[in-house]
CSV table of C-alpha atoms and ligand atoms in Angstrom, one decimal:
chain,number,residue,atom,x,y,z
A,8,UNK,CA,0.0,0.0,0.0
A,9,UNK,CA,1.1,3.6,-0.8
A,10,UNK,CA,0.1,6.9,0.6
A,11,UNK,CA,0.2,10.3,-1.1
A,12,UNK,CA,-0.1,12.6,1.2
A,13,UNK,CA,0.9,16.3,2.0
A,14,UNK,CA,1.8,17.8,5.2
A,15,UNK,CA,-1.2,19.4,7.3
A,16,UNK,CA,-3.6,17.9,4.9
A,17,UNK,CA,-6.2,15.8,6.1
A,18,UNK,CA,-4.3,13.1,4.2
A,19,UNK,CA,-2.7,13.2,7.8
A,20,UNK,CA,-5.7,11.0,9.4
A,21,UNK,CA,-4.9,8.0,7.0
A,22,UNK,CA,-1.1,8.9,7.4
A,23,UNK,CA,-2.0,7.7,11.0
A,24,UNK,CA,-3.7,4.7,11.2
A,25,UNK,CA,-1.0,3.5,8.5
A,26,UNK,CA,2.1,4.2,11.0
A,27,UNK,CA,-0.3,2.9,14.3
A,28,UNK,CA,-1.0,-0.6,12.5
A,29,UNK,CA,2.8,-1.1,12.3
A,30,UNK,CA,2.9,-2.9,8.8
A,31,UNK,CA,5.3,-1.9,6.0
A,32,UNK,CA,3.8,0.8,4.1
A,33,UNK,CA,4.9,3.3,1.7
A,34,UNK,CA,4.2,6.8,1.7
A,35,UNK,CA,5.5,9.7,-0.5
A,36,UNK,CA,4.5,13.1,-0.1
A,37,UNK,CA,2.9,15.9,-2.8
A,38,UNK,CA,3.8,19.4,-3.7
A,39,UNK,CA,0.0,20.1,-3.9
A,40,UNK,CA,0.5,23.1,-6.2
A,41,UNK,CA,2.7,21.6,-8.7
A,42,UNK,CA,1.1,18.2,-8.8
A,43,UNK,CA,5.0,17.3,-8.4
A,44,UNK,CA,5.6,13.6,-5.7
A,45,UNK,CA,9.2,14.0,-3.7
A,46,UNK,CA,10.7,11.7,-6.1
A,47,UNK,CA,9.6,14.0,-8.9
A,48,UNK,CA,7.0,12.0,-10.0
A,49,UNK,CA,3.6,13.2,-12.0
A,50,UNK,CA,0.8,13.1,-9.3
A,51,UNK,CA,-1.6,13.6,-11.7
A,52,UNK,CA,-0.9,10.5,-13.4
A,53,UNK,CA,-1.9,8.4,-9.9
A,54,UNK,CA,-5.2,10.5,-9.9
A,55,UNK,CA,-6.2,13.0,-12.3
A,56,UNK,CA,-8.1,14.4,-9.4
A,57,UNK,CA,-4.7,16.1,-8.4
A,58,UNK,CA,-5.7,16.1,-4.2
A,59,UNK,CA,-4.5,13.8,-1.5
A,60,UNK,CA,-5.1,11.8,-0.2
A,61,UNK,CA,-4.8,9.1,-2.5
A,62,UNK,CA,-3.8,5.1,-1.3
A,63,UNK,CA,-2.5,3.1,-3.8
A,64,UNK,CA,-3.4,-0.6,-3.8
A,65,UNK,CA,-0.9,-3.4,-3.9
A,66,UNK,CA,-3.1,-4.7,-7.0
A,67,UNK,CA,-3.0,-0.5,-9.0
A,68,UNK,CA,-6.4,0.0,-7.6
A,69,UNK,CA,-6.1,3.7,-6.1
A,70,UNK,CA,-8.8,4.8,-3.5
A,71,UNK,CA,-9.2,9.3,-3.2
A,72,UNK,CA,-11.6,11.0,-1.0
A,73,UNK,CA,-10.7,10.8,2.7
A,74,UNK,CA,-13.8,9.6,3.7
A,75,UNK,CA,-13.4,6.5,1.6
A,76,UNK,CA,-10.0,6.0,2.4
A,77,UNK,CA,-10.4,6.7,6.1
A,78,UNK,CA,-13.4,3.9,5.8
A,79,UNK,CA,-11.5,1.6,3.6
A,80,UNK,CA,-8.5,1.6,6.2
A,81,UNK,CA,-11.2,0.9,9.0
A,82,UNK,CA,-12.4,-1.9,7.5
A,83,UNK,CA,-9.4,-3.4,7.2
A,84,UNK,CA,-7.9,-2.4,10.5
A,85,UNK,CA,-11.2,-2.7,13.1
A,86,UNK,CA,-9.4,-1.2,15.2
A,87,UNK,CA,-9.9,2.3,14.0
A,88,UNK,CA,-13.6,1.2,13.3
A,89,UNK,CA,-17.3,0.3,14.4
A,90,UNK,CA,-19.1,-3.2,14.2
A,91,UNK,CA,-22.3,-3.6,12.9
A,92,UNK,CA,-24.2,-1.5,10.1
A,93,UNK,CA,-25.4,1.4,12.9
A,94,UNK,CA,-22.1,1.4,13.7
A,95,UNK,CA,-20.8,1.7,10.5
A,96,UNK,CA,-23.4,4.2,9.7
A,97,UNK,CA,-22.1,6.3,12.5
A,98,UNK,CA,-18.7,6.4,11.4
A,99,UNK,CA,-19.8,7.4,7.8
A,100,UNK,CA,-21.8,10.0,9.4
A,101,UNK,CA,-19.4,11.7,11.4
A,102,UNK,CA,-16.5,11.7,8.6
A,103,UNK,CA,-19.6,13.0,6.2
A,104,UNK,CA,-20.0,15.8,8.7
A,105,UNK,CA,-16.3,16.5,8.9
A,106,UNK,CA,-15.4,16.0,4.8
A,107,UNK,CA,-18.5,18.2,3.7
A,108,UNK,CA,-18.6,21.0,6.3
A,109,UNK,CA,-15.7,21.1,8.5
A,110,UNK,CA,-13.3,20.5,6.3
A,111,UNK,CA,-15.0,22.4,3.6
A,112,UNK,CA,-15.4,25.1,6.2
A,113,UNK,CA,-11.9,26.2,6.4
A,114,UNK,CA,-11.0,27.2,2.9
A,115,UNK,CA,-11.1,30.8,3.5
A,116,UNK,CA,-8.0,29.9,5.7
A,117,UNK,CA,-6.2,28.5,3.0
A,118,UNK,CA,-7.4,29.9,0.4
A,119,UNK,CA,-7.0,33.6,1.0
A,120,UNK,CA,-10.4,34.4,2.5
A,121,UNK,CA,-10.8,38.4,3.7
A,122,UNK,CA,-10.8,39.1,6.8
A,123,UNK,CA,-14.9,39.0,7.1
A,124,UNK,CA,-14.9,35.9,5.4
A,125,UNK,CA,-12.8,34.2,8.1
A,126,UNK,CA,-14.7,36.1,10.8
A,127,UNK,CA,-18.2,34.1,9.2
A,128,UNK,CA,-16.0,30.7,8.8
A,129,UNK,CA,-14.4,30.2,11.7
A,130,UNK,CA,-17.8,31.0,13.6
A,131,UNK,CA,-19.8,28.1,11.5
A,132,UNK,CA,-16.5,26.3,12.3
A,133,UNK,CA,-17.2,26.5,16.2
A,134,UNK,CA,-21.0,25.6,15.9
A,135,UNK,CA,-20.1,22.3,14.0
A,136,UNK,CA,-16.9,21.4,16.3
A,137,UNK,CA,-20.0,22.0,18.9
A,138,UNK,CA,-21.8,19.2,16.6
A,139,UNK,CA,-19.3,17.1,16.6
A,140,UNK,CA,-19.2,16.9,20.6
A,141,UNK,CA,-22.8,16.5,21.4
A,142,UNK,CA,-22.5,13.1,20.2
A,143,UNK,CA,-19.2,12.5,22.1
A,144,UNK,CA,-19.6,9.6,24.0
A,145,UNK,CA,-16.2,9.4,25.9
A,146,UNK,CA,-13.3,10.9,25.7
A,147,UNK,CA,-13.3,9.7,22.3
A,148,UNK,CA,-16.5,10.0,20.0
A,149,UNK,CA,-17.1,6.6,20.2
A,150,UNK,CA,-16.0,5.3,23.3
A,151,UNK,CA,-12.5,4.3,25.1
A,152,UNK,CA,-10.3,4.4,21.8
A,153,UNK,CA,-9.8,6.3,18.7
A,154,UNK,CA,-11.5,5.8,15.4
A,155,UNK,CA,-10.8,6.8,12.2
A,156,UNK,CA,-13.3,10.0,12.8
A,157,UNK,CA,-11.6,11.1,15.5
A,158,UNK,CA,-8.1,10.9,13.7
A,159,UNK,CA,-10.2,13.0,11.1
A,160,UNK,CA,-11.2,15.3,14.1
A,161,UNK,CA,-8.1,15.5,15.1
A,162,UNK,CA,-6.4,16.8,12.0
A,163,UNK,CA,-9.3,19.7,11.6
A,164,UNK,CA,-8.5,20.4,16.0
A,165,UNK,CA,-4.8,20.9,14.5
A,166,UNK,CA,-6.0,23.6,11.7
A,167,UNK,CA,-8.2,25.0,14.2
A,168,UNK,CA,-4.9,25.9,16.4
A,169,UNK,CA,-3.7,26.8,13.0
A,170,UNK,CA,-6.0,29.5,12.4
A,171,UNK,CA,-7.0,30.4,15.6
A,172,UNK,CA,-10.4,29.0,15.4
A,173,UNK,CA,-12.2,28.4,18.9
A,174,UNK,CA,-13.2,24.9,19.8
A,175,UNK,CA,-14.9,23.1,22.5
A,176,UNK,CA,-13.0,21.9,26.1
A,177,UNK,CA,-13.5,18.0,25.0
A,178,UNK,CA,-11.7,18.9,21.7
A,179,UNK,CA,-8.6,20.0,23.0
A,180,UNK,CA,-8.9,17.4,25.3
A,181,UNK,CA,-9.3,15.0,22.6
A,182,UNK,CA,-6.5,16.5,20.4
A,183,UNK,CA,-4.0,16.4,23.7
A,184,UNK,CA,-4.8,12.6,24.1
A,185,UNK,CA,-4.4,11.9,20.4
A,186,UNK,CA,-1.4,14.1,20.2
A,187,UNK,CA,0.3,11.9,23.0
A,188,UNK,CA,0.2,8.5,21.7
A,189,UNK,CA,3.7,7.4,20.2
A,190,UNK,CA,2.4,6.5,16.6
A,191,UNK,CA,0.6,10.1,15.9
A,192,UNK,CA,4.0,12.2,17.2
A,193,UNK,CA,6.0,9.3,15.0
A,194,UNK,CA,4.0,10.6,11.7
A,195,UNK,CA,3.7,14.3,12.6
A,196,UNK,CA,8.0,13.8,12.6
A,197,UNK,CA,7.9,12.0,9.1
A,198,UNK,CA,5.4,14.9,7.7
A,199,UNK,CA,8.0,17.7,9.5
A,200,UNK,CA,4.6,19.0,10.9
A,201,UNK,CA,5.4,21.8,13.8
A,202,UNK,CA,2.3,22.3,16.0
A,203,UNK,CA,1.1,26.5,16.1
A,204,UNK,CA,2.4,27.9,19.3
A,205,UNK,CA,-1.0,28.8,20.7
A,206,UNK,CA,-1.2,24.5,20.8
A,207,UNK,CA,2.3,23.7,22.2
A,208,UNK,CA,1.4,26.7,25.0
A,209,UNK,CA,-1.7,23.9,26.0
A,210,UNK,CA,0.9,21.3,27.0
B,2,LIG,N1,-12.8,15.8,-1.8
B,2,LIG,C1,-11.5,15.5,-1.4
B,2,LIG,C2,-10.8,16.8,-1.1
B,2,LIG,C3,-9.4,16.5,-0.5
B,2,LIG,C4,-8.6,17.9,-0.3
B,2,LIG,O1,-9.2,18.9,-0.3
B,2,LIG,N2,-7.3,17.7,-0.2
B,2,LIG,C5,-6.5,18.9,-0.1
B,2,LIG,C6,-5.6,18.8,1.0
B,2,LIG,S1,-6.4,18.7,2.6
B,2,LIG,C7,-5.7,19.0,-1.4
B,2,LIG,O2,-5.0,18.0,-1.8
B,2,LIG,N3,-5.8,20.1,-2.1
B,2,LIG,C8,-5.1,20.3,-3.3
B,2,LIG,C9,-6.0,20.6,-4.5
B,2,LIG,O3,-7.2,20.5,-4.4
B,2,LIG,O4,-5.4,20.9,-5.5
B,2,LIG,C10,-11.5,14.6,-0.1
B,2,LIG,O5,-12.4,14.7,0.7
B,2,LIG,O6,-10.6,13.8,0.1
């Protein structure tokens, strides 16, 4: 299996779970303007879609869209999943949610927004990370241990610090106790990702 991904992109969730699981895995990151891979390869050529993330099968196949690599991944690590079809459901839901709004949400961030644009998106911003927590159920959002939504969380908690936007107690909480375990430090290192000050100053 193969990764594109590009650091701070929510290619980060998937970039994850791969390192977590442990088993060989390659990974090759993207200059996202020049559609240019580190080894100076055509990106375009692995999807003509041209975003990340993109995981490359070991039979060619290649999955795109985060939600449908993120749900591809938990299938085959339950782990990072839910059993049965409500469960299932709930995960789709929840990365729906995040794909479709949140991360949708901050593009005036990264895509030169004025300043009254930002103002507008980073309040919808804190009303959905609001959305997100009213159907926390622990300290993760489905229970004792991470899914693949909350890894997805997790990367929009990180451009939240980014940008400044505000989000609720539980999800710094949740981004401190992600941010902890060995695996996610281990691929923030590979991606050369430095947290915003306003984060490291949480502890
Ligand atoms: N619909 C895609 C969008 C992915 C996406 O926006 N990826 C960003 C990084 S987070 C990207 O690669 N942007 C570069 C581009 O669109 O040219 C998905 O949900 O996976």
């Amino acid at each position: 299996m193969k990764l594109y991904y590009c650091p701070w992109a929510c290619s980060l969730a998937a970039h994850i779970v791969l390192t977590e699981v442990g088993e060989p895995f390659d990974s090759e990151s993207v200059d996202l303007k020049t559609k240019v891979t580190a080894s100076g390869g055509d990106f375009n050529r692995v999807t003509t879609k041209g975003y990340v993330p993109a995981l490359v099968l070991g039979d060619g196949e290649v999955i795109t869209e985060n939600v449908a690599v993120l749900y591809y991944l938990s299938t085959l690590y339950p782990a990072y999943g839910l059993e049965d079809a409500l469960g299932r459901t709930r995960l789709l839901e929840v990365l729906s949610l995040v794909a479709t709004e949140i991360h949708k949400g901050f593009k005036p961030f990264w895509h030169g927004g004025t300043e009254e644009e930002k103002a507008a998106a980073s309040a919808r911003l804190t009303a959905l990370f609001q959305q997100v927590v009213s159907g926390m159920v622990s300290d993760y959002l489905f229970g004792a241990r991470p899914t693949v939504a909350d890894l997805y969380v997790f990367v929009m908690t990180l451009w939240a610090a980014r940008f400044g936007v505000e989000i609720p107690e539980r999800l710094i909480a949740l981004r401190r106790r992600i941010g902890e375990r060995e695996g996610v430090k281990t691929t923030l290192r590979s991606e050369g990702m430095v947290m915003p000050k306003n984060m490291r100053e949480e502890g």
